mmCIF file of C-alpha atoms in Angstrom:
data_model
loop_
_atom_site.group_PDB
_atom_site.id
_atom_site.type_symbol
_atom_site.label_atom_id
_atom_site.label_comp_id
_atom_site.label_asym_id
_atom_site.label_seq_id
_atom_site.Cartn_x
_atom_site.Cartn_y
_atom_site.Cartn_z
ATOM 1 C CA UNK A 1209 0.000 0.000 0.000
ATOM 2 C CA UNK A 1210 2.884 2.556 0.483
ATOM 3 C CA UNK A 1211 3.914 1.957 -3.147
ATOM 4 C CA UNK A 1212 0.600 2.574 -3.985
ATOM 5 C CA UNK A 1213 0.032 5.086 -1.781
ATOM 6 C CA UNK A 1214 3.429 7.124 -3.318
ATOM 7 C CA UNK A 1215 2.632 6.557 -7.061
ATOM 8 C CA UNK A 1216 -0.623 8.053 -5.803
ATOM 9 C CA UNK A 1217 0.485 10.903 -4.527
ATOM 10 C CA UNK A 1218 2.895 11.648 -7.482
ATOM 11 C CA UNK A 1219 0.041 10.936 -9.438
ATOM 12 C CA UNK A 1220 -2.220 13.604 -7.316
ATOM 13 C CA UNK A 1221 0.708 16.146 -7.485
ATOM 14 C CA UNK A 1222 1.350 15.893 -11.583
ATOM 15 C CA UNK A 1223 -1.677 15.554 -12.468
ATOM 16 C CA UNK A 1224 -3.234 18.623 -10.418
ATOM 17 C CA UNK A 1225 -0.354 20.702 -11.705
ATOM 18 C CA UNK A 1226 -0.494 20.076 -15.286
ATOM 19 C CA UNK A 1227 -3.919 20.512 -15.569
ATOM 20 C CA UNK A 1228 -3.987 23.813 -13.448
ATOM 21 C CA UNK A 1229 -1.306 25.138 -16.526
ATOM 22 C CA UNK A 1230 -3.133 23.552 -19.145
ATOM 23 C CA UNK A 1231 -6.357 25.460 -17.703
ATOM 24 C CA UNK A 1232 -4.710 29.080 -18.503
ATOM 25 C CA UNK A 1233 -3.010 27.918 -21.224
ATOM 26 C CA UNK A 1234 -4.466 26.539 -24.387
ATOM 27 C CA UNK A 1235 -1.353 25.513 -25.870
ATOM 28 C CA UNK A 1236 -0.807 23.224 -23.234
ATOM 29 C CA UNK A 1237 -4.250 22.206 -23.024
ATOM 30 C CA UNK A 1238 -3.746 21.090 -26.563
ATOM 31 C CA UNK A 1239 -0.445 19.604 -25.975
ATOM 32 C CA UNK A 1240 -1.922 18.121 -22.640
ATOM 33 C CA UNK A 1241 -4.577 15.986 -24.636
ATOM 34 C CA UNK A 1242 -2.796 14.672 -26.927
ATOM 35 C CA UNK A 1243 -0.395 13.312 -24.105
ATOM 36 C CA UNK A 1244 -3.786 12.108 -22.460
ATOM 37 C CA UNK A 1245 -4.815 10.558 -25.583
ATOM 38 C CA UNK A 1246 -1.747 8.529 -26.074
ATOM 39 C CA UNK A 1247 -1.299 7.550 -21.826
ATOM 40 C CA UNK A 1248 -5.299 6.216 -22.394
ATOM 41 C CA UNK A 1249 -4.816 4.591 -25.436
ATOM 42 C CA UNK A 1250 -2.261 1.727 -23.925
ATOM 43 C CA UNK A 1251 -3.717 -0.742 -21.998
ATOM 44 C CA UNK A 1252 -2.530 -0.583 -18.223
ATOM 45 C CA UNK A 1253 -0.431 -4.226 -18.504
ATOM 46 C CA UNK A 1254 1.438 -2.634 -21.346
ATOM 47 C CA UNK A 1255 2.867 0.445 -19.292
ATOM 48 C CA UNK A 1256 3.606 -2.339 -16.418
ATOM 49 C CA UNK A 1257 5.595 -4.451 -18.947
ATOM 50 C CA UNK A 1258 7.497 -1.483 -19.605
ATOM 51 C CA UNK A 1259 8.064 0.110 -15.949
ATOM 52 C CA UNK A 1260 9.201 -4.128 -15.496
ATOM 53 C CA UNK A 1261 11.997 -3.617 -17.940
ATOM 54 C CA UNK A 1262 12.947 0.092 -16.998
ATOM 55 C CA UNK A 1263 12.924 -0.597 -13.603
ATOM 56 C CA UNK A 1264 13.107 -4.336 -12.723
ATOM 57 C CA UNK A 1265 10.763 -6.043 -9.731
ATOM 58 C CA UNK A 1266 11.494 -2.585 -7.609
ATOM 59 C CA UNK A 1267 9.467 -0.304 -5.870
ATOM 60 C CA UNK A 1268 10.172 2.361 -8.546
ATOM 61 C CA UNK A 1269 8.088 -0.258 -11.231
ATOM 62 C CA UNK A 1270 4.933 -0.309 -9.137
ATOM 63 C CA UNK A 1271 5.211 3.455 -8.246
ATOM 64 C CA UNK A 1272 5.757 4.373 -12.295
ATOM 65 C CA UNK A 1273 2.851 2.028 -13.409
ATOM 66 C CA UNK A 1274 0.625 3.276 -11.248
ATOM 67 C CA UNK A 1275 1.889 6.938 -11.661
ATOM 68 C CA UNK A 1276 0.971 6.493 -15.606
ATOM 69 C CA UNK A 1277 -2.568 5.069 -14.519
ATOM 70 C CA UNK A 1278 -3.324 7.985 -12.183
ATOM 71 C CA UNK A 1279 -2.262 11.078 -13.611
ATOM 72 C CA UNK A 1280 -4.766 10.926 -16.090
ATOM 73 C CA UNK A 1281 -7.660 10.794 -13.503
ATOM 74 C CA UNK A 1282 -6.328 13.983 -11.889
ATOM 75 C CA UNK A 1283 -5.671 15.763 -14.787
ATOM 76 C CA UNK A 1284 -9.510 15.546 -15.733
ATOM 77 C CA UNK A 1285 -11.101 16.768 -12.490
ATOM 78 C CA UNK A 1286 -12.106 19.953 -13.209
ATOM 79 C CA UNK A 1287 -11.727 23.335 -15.756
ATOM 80 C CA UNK A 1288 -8.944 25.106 -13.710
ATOM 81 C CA UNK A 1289 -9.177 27.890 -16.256
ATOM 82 C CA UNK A 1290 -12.134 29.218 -13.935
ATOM 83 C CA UNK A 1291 -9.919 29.282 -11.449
ATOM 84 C CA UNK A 1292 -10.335 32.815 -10.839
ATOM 85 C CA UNK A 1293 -14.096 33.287 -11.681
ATOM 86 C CA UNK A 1294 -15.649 30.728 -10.353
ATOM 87 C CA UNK A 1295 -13.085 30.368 -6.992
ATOM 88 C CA UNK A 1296 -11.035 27.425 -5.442
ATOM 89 C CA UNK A 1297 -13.803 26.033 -3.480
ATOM 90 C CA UNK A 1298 -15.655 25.212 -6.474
ATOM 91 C CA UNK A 1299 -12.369 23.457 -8.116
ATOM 92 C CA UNK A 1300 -11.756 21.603 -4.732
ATOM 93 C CA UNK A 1301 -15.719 20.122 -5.592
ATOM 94 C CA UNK A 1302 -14.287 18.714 -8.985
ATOM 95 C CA UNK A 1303 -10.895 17.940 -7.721
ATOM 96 C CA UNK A 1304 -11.495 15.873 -4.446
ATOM 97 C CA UNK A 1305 -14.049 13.330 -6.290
ATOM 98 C CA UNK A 1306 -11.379 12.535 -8.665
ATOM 99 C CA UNK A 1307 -8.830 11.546 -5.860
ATOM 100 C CA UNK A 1308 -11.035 9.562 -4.133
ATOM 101 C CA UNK A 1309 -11.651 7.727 -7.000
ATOM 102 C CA UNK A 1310 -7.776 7.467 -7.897
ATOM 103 C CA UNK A 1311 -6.921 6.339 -4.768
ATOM 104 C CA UNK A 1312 -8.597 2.915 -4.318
ATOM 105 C CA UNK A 1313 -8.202 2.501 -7.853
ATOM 106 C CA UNK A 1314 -4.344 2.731 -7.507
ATOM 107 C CA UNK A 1315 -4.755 0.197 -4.570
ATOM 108 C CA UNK A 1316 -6.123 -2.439 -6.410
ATOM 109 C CA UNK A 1317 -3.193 -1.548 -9.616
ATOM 110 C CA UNK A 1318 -0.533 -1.916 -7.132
ATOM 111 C CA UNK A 1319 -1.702 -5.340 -5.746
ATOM 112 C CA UNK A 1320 -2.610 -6.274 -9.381
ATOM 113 C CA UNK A 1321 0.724 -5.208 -10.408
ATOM 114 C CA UNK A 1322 2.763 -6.913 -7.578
ATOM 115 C CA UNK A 1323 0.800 -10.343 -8.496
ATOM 116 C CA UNK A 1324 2.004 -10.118 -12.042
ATOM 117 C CA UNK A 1325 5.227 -8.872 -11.169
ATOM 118 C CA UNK A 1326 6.251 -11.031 -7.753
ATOM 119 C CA UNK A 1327 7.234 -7.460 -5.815
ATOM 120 C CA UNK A 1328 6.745 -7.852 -2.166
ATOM 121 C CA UNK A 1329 3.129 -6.869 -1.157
ATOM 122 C CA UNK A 1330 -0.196 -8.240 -0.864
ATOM 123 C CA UNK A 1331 -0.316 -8.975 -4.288
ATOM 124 C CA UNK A 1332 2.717 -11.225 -4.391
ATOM 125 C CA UNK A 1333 0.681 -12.925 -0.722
ATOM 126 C CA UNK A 1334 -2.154 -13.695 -3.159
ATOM 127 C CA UNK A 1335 0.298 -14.666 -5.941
ATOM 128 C CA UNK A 1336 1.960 -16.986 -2.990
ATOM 129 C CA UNK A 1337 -1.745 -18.335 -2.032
ATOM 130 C CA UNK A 1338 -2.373 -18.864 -6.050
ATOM 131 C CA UNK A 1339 0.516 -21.327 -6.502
ATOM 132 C CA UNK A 1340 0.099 -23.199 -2.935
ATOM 133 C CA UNK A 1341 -3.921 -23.703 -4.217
ATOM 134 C CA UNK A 1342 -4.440 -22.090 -0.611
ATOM 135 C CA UNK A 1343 -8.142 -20.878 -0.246
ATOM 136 C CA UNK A 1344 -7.855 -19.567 3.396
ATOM 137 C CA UNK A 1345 -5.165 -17.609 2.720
ATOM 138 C CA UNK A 1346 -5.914 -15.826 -0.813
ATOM 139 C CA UNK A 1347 -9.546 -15.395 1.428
ATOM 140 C CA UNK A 1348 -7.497 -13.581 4.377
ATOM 141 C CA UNK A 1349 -5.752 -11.347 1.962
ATOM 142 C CA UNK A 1350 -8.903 -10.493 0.401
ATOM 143 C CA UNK A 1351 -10.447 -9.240 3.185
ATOM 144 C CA UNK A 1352 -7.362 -7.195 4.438
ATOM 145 C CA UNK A 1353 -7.749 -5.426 0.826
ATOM 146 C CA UNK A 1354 -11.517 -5.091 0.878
ATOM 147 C CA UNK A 1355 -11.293 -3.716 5.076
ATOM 148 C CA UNK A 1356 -8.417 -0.925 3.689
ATOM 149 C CA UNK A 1357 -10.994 -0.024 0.804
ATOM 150 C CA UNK A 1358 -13.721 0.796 2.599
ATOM 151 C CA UNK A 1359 -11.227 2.868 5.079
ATOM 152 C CA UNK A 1360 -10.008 4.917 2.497
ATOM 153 C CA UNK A 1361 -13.335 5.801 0.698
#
């Protein structure tokens, strides 16, 4: 969860950034999407096969893959142009859905991604339980994830 919790984060702080420049600037709004549109258009497992081979079975891998997931979510929460007009509190009303979305969603990458990937975490448990054919524990791990998603939402 810290990995996830990290790429997350990153994620949060990119994502809100870019798209508070691209708001006042068309130019980069422009540029912007068509960085989106690529980033969307590859299918998650494809950006962790290559954050495997940039980075190996690391913590940076799982931070990277899920950083490439996320910062699309944040980027779309909300027209930061009216930024001035309309006032912060109504951005924070856009801005805040889209991280609590992001957030459980990144959990459930990062355990994806450390099944496929054998990186210490609960996914690599359930990978563990998987090849032992052991029910009770893949069960146990299951309801460790599905307790820490309902604490974070």
């Amino acid at each position: 969860m810290r990995r996830a919790l990290i790429g997350f984060t990153l994620s949060a702080c990119i994502g809100g950034f870019t798209g508070l420049i691209a708001g006042y600037s068309p130019a980069t709004m422009r540029l912007a999407r068509a960085l989106l549109t690529v980033i969307l258009g590859v299918p998650p497992i494809a950006w962790l096969v290559l954050a495997l081979i940039w980075f190996g079975a690391t913590d940076g891998m799982v931070i990277i893959a899920i950083l490439v997931g996320a910062v699309p979510l944040v980027f779309g929460a909300s027209r930061l142009r009216r930024f001035w007009s309309v006032g912060f509190r109504q951005i924070l009303a856009h801005l805040f859905p889209a991280l609590l979305l992001g957030l459980p969603s990144m959990s459930k990458a990062a355990v994806m991604i450390e099944v496929l990937s054998f990186v210490s975490g609960i996914g690599n448990e359930l990978a563990k339980a998987r090849q032992y054919m052991d029910e009770t524990q893949a069960l146990a791990w299951m309801a460790g994830l599905v307790l820490y998603g309902s604490a974070i939402t």
